[in-house]
PDB file of C-alpha atoms in Angstrom:
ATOM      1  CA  UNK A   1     -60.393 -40.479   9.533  1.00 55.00           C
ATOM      2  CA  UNK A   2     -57.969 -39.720   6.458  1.00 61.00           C
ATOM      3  CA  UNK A   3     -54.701 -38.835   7.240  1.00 66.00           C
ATOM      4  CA  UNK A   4     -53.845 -35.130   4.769  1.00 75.00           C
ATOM      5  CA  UNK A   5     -50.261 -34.354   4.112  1.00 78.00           C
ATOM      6  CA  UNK A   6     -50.992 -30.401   3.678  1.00 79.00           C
ATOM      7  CA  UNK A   7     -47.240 -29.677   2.881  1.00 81.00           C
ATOM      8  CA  UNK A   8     -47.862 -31.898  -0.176  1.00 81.00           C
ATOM      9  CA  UNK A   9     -51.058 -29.897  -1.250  1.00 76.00           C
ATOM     10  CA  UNK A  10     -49.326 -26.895  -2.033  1.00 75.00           C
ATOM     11  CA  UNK A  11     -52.710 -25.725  -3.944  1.00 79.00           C
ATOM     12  CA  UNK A  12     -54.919 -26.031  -1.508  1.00 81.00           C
ATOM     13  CA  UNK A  13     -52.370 -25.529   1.809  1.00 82.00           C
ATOM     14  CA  UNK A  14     -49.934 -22.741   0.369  1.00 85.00           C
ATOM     15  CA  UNK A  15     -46.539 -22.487   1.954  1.00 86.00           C
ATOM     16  CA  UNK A  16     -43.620 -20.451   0.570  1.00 83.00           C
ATOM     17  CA  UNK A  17     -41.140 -21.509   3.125  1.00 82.00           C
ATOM     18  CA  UNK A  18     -40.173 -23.985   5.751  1.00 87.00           C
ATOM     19  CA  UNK A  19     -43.205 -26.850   6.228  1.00 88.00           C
ATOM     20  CA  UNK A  20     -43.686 -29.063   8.448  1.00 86.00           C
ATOM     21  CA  UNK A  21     -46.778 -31.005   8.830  1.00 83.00           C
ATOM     22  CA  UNK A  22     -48.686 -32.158  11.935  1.00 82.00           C
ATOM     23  CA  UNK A  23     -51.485 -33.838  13.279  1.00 80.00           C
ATOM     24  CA  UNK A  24     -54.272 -32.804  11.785  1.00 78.00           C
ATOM     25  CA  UNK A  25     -52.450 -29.422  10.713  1.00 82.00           C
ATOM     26  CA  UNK A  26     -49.286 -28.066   9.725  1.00 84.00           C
ATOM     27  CA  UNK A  27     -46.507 -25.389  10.394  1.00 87.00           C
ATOM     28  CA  UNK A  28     -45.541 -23.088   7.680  1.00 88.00           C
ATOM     29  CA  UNK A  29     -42.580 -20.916   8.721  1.00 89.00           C
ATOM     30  CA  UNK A  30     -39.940 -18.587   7.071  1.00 88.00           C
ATOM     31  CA  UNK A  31     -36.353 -19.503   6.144  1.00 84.00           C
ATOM     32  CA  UNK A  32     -33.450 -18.867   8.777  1.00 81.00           C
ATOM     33  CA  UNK A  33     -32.499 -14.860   7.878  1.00 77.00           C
ATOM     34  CA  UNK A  34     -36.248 -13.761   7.416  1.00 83.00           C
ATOM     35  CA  UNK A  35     -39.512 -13.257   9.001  1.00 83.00           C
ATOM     36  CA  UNK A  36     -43.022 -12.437   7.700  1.00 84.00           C
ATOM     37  CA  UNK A  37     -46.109 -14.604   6.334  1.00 85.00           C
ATOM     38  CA  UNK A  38     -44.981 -17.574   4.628  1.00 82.00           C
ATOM     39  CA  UNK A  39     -47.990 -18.660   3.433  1.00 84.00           C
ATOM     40  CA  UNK A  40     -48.362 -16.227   0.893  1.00 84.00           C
ATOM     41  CA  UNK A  41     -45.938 -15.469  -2.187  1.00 83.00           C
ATOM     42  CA  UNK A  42     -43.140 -12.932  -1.035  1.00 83.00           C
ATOM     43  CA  UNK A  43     -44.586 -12.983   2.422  1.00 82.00           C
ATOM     44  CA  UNK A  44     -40.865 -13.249   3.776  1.00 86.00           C
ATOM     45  CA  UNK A  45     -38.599 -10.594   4.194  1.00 82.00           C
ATOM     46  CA  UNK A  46     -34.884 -10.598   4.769  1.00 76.00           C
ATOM     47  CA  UNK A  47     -33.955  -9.653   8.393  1.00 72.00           C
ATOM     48  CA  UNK A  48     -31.153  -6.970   8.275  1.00 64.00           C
ATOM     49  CA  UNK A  49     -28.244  -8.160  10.590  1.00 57.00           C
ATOM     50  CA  UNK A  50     -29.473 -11.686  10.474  1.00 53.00           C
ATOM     51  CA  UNK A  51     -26.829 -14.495  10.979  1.00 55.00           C
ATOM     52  CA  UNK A  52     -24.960 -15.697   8.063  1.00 56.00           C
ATOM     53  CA  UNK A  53     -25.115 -19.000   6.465  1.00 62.00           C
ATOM     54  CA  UNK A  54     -22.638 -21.240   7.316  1.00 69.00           C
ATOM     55  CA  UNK A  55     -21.413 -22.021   3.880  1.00 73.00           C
ATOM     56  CA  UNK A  56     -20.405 -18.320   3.645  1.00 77.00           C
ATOM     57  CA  UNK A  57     -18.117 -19.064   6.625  1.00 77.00           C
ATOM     58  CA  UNK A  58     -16.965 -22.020   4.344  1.00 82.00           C
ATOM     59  CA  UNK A  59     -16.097 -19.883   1.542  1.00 86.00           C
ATOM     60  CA  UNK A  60     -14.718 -16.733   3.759  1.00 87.00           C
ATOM     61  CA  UNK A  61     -12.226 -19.260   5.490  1.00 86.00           C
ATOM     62  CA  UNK A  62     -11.379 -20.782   2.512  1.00 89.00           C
ATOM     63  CA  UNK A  63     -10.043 -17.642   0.180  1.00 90.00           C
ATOM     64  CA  UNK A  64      -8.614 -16.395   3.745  1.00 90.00           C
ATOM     65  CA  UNK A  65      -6.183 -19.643   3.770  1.00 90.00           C
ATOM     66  CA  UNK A  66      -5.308 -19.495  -0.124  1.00 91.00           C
ATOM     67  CA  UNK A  67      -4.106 -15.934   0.216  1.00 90.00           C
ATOM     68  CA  UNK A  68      -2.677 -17.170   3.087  1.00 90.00           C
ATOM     69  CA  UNK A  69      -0.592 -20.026   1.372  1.00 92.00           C
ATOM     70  CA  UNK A  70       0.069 -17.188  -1.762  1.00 92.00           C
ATOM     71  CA  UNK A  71       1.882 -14.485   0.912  1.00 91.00           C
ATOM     72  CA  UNK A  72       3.649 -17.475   1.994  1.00 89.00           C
ATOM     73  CA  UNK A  73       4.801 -18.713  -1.176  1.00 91.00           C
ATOM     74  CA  UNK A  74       5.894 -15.327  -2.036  1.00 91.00           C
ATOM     75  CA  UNK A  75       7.654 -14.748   1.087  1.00 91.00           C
ATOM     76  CA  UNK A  76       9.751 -18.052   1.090  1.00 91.00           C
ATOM     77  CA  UNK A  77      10.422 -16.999  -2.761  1.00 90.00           C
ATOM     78  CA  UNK A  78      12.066 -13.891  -1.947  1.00 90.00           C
ATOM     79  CA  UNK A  79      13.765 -15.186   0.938  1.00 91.00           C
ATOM     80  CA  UNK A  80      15.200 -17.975  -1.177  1.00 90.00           C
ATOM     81  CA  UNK A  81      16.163 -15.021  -4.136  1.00 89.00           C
ATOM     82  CA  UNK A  82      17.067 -12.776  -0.793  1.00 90.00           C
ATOM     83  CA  UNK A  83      19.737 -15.250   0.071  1.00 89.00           C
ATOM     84  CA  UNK A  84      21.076 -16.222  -3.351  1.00 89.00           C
ATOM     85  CA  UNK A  85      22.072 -12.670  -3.706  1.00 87.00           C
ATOM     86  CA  UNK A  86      24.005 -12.111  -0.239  1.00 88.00           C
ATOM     87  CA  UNK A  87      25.379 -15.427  -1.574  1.00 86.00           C
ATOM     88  CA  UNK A  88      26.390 -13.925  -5.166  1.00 83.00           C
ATOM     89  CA  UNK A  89      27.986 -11.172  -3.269  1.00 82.00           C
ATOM     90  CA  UNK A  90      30.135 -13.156  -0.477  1.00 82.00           C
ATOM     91  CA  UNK A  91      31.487 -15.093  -2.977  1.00 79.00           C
ATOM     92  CA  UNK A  92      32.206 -12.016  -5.257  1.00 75.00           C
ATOM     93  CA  UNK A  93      34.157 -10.261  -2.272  1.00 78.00           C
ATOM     94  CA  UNK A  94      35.680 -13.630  -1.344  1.00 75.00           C
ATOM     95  CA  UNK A  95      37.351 -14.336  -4.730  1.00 74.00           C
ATOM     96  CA  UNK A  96      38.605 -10.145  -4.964  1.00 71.00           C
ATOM     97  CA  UNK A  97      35.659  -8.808  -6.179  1.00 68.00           C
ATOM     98  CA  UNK A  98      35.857  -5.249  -5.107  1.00 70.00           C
ATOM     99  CA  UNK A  99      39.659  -5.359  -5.618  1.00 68.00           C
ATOM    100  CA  UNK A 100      39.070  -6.170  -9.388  1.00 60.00           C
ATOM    101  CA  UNK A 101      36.246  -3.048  -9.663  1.00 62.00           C
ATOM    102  CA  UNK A 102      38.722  -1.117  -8.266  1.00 62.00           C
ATOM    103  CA  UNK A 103      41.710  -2.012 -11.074  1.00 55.00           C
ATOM    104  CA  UNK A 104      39.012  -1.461 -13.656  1.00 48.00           C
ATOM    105  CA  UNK A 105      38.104   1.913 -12.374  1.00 49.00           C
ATOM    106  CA  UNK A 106      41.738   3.255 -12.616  1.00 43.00           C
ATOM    107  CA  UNK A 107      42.928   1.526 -15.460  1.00 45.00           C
ATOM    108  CA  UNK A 108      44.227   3.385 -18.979  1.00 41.00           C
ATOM    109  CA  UNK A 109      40.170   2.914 -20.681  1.00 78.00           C
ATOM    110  CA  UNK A 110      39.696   6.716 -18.399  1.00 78.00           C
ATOM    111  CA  UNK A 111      40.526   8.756 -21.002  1.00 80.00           C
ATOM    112  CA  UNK A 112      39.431  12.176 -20.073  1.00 78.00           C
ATOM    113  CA  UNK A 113      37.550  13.983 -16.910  1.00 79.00           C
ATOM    114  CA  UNK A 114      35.491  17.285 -17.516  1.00 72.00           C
ATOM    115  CA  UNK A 115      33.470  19.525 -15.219  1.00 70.00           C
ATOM    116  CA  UNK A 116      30.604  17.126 -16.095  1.00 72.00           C
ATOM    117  CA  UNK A 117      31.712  13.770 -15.808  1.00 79.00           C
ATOM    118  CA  UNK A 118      34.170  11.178 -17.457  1.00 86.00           C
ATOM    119  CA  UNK A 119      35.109   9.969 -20.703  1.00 88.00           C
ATOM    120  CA  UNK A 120      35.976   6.078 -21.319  1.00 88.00           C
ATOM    121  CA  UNK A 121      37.125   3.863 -24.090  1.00 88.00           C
ATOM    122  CA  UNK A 122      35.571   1.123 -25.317  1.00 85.00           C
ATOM    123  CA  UNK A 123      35.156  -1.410 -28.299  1.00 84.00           C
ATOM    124  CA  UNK A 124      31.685  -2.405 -29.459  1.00 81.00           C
ATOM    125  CA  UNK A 125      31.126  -6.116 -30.784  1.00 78.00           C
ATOM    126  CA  UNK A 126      32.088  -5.346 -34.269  1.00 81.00           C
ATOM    127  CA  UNK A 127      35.486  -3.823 -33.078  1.00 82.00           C
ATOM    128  CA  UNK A 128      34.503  -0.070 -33.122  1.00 86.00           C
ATOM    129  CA  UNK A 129      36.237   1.923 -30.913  1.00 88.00           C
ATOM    130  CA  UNK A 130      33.899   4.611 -29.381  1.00 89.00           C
ATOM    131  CA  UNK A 131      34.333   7.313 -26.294  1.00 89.00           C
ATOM    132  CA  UNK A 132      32.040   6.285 -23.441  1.00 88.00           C
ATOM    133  CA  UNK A 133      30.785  10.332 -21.390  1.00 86.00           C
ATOM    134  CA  UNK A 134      29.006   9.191 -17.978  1.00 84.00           C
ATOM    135  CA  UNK A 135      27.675  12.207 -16.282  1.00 77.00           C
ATOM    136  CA  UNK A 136      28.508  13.116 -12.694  1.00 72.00           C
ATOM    137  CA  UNK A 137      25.306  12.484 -10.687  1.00 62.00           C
ATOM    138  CA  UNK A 138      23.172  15.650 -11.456  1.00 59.00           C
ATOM    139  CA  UNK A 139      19.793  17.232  -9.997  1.00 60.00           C
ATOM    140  CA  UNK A 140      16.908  16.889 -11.984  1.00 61.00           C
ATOM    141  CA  UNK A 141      17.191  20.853 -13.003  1.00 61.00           C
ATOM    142  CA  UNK A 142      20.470  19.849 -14.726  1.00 64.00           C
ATOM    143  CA  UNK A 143      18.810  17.066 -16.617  1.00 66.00           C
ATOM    144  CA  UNK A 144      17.228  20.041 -19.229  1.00 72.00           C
ATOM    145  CA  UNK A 145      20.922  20.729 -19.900  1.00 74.00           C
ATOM    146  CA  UNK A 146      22.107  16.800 -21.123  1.00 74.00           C
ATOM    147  CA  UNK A 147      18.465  17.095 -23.090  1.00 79.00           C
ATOM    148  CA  UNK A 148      19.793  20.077 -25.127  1.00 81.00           C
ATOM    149  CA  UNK A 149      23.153  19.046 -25.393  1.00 77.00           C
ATOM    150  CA  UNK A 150      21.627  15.353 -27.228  1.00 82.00           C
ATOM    151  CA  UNK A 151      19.665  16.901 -29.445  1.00 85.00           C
ATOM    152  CA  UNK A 152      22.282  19.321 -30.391  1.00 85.00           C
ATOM    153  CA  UNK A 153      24.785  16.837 -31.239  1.00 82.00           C
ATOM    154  CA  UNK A 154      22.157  14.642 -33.545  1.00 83.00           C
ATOM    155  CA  UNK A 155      21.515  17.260 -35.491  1.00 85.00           C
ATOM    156  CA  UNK A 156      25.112  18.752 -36.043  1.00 83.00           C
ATOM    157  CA  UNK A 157      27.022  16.733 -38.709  1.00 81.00           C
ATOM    158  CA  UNK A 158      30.473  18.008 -39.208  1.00 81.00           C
ATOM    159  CA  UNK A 159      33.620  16.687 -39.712  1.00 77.00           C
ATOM    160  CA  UNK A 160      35.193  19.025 -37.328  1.00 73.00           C
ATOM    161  CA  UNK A 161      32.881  18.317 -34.347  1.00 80.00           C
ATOM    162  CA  UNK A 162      32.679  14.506 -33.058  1.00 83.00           C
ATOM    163  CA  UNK A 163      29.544  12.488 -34.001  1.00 87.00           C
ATOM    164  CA  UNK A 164      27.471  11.248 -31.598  1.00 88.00           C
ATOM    165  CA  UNK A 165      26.266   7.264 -31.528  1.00 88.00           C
ATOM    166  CA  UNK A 166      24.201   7.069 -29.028  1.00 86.00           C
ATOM    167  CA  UNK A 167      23.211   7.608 -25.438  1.00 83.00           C
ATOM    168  CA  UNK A 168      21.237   5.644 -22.710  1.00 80.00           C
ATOM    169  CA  UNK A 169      18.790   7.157 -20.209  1.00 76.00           C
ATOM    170  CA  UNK A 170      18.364   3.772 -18.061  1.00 71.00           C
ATOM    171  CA  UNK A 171      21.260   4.485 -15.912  1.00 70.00           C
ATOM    172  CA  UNK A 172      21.841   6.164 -12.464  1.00 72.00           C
ATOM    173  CA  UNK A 173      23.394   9.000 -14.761  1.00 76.00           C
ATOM    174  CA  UNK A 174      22.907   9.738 -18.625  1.00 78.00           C
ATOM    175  CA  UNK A 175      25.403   8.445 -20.723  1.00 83.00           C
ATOM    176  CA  UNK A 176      26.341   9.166 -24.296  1.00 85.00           C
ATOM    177  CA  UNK A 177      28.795   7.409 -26.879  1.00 88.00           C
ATOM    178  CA  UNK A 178      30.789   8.717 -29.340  1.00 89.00           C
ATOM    179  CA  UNK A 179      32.807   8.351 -32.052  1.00 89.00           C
ATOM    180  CA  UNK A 180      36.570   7.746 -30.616  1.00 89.00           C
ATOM    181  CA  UNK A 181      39.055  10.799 -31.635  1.00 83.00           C
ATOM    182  CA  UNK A 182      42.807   8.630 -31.509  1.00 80.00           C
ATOM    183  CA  UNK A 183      44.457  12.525 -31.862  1.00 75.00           C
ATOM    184  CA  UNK A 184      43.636  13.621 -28.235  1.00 72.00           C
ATOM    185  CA  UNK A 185      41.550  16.663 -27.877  1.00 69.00           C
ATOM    186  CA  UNK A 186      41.698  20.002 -29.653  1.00 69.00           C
ATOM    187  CA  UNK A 187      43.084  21.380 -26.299  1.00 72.00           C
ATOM    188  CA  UNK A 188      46.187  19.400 -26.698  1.00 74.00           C
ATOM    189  CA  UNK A 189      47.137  21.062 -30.175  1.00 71.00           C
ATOM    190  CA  UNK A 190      46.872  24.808 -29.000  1.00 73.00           C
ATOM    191  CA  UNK A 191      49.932  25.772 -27.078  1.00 71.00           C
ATOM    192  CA  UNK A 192      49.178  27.376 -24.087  1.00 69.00           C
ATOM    193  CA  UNK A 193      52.813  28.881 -23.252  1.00 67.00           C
ATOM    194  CA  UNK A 194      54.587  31.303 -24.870  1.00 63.00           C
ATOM    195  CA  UNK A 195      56.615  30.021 -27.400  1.00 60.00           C
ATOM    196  CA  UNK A 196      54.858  27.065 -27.856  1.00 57.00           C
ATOM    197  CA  UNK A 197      54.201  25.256 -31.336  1.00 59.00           C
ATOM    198  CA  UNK A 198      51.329  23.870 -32.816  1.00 64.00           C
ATOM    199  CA  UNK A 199      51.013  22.158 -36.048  1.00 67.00           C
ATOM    200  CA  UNK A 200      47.309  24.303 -36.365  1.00 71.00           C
ATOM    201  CA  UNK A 201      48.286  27.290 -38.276  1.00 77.00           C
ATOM    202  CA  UNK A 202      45.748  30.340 -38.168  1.00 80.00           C
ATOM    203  CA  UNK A 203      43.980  29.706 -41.280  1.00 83.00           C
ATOM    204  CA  UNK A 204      43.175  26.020 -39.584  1.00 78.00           C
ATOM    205  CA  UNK A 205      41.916  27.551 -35.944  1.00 77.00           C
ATOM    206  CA  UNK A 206      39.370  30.246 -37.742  1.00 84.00           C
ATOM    207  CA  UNK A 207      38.155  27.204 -40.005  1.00 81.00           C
ATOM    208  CA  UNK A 208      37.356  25.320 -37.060  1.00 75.00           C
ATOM    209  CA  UNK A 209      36.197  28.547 -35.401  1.00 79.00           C
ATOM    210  CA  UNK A 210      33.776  29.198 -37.785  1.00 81.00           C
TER     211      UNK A 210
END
C-alpha cells in the first residue's frame, strides 16, 4: 500500500488552513481566531472576540514601556530644570538679591508717576536716552484704551507733543518708550499759585494749545 501525503496534494486534497496529515487521511482545520470550512477558499471566518495573537501582546507591551521610559525621561528632566531654578533663586537671595531689586526700584531712573502707571529713564545701546511708561496692571476692558492711545501717538508728529519709539505687548503690562524730554513736564512751567512766573508767555500756551 502507498503511503499519500494529502497536505502535499493541495490539487487534489484542498486545504486553506491548518493541515495535518494522518493515516490514511488527513485533518484540515481553521487558523486560531476563526472557524468555518477550511477546505474550501474563504471557508474561514474571523471569530469576533477571539483571543489575540501573542505577538500583539509583544508589540502592546512594548510601546507601553517606551512611553513609559519617555514620561520618565521627561519627568527627571524637569525635576533636574525644577531644581536648578530653586537653586538660581537661593543663591540670588543669598548674595542680596531682593535687596538689590529693591535699590533699583527706588532709585533716581523713576522719573514720573501718573494715574496710569510710571515713567522711567533709560539709555538704549547706542546711548539714546528714552522715557520708559509701564502701565499699572489693568483689566482687559482697559486694554481698548492703551490700543487707542498707540495708535494715536504714531500717527501724531509734532514738535510740541513727545514722539513715541516704541512699545512692547509681551509683558505682564503694556509698555511704551519715548523720546526723553530733559525740561521736565509742561506741568512744571505753568505756575499754579498766584503770583507765580513762568517763562511761557500767552502767545506760547495758545500755540501749544492749538
Amino acid at each position: 500500500m502507498k503511503y499519500i501525503d494529502e497536505c502535499k496534494d493541495n490539487n487534489t486534497y484542498p486545504c486553506y488552513g491548518d493541515c495535518v496529515n494522518t493515516l490514511g487521511s488527513y485533518k484540515c482545520t481553521c487558523p486560531r481566531g476563526f472557524d468555518g470550512n477550511a477546505s474550501t477558499t474563504n471557508g474561514c471566518e474571523h471569530i469576533v472576540g477571539s483571543k489575540t495573537s501573542p505577538a500583539i501582546y509583544v508589540i502592546i507591551a512594548l510601546v507601553v514601556v517606551l512611553f513609559a521610559i519617555l514620561f520618565g525621561v521627561v519627568i527627571c528632566f524637569n525635576m533636574k530644570r525644577r531644581n536648578l531654578m530653586m537653586l538660581r533663586e537661593k543663591f540670588f537671595e543669598q548674595n542680596g538679591g531682593a535687596l538689590f531689586k529693591q535699590k533699583i526700584n527706588v532709585q533716581v531712573y523713576i522719573v514720573g508717576r501718573g494715574a496710569y502707571g510710571v515713567v522711567y529713564k533709560g539709555v538704549l545701546s547706542d546711548k539714546q536716552v528714552i522715557a520708559v511708561k509701564k502701565s499699572k496692571l489693568v483689566d482687559v476692558t482697559q486694554g481698548d484704551r492703551f490700543i487707542n492711545e498707540v495708535l494715536i501717538l504714531t500717527q501724531v508728529i509734532h514738535r510740541d507733543v513727545v514722539r513715541l519709539l516704541g512699545f512692547c505687548l509681551e509683558e505682564d503690562v503694556p509698555v511704551l518708550v519715548y523720546e526723553f524730554i530733559s525740561n521736565n513736564t509742561l506741568f512744571h512751567h505753568i505756575p499754579h499759585t498766584a503770583g507765580g512766573s513762568s517763562w511761557l508767555s500767552w502767545e506760547h500756551r495758545l500755540r501749544i494749545a492749538v
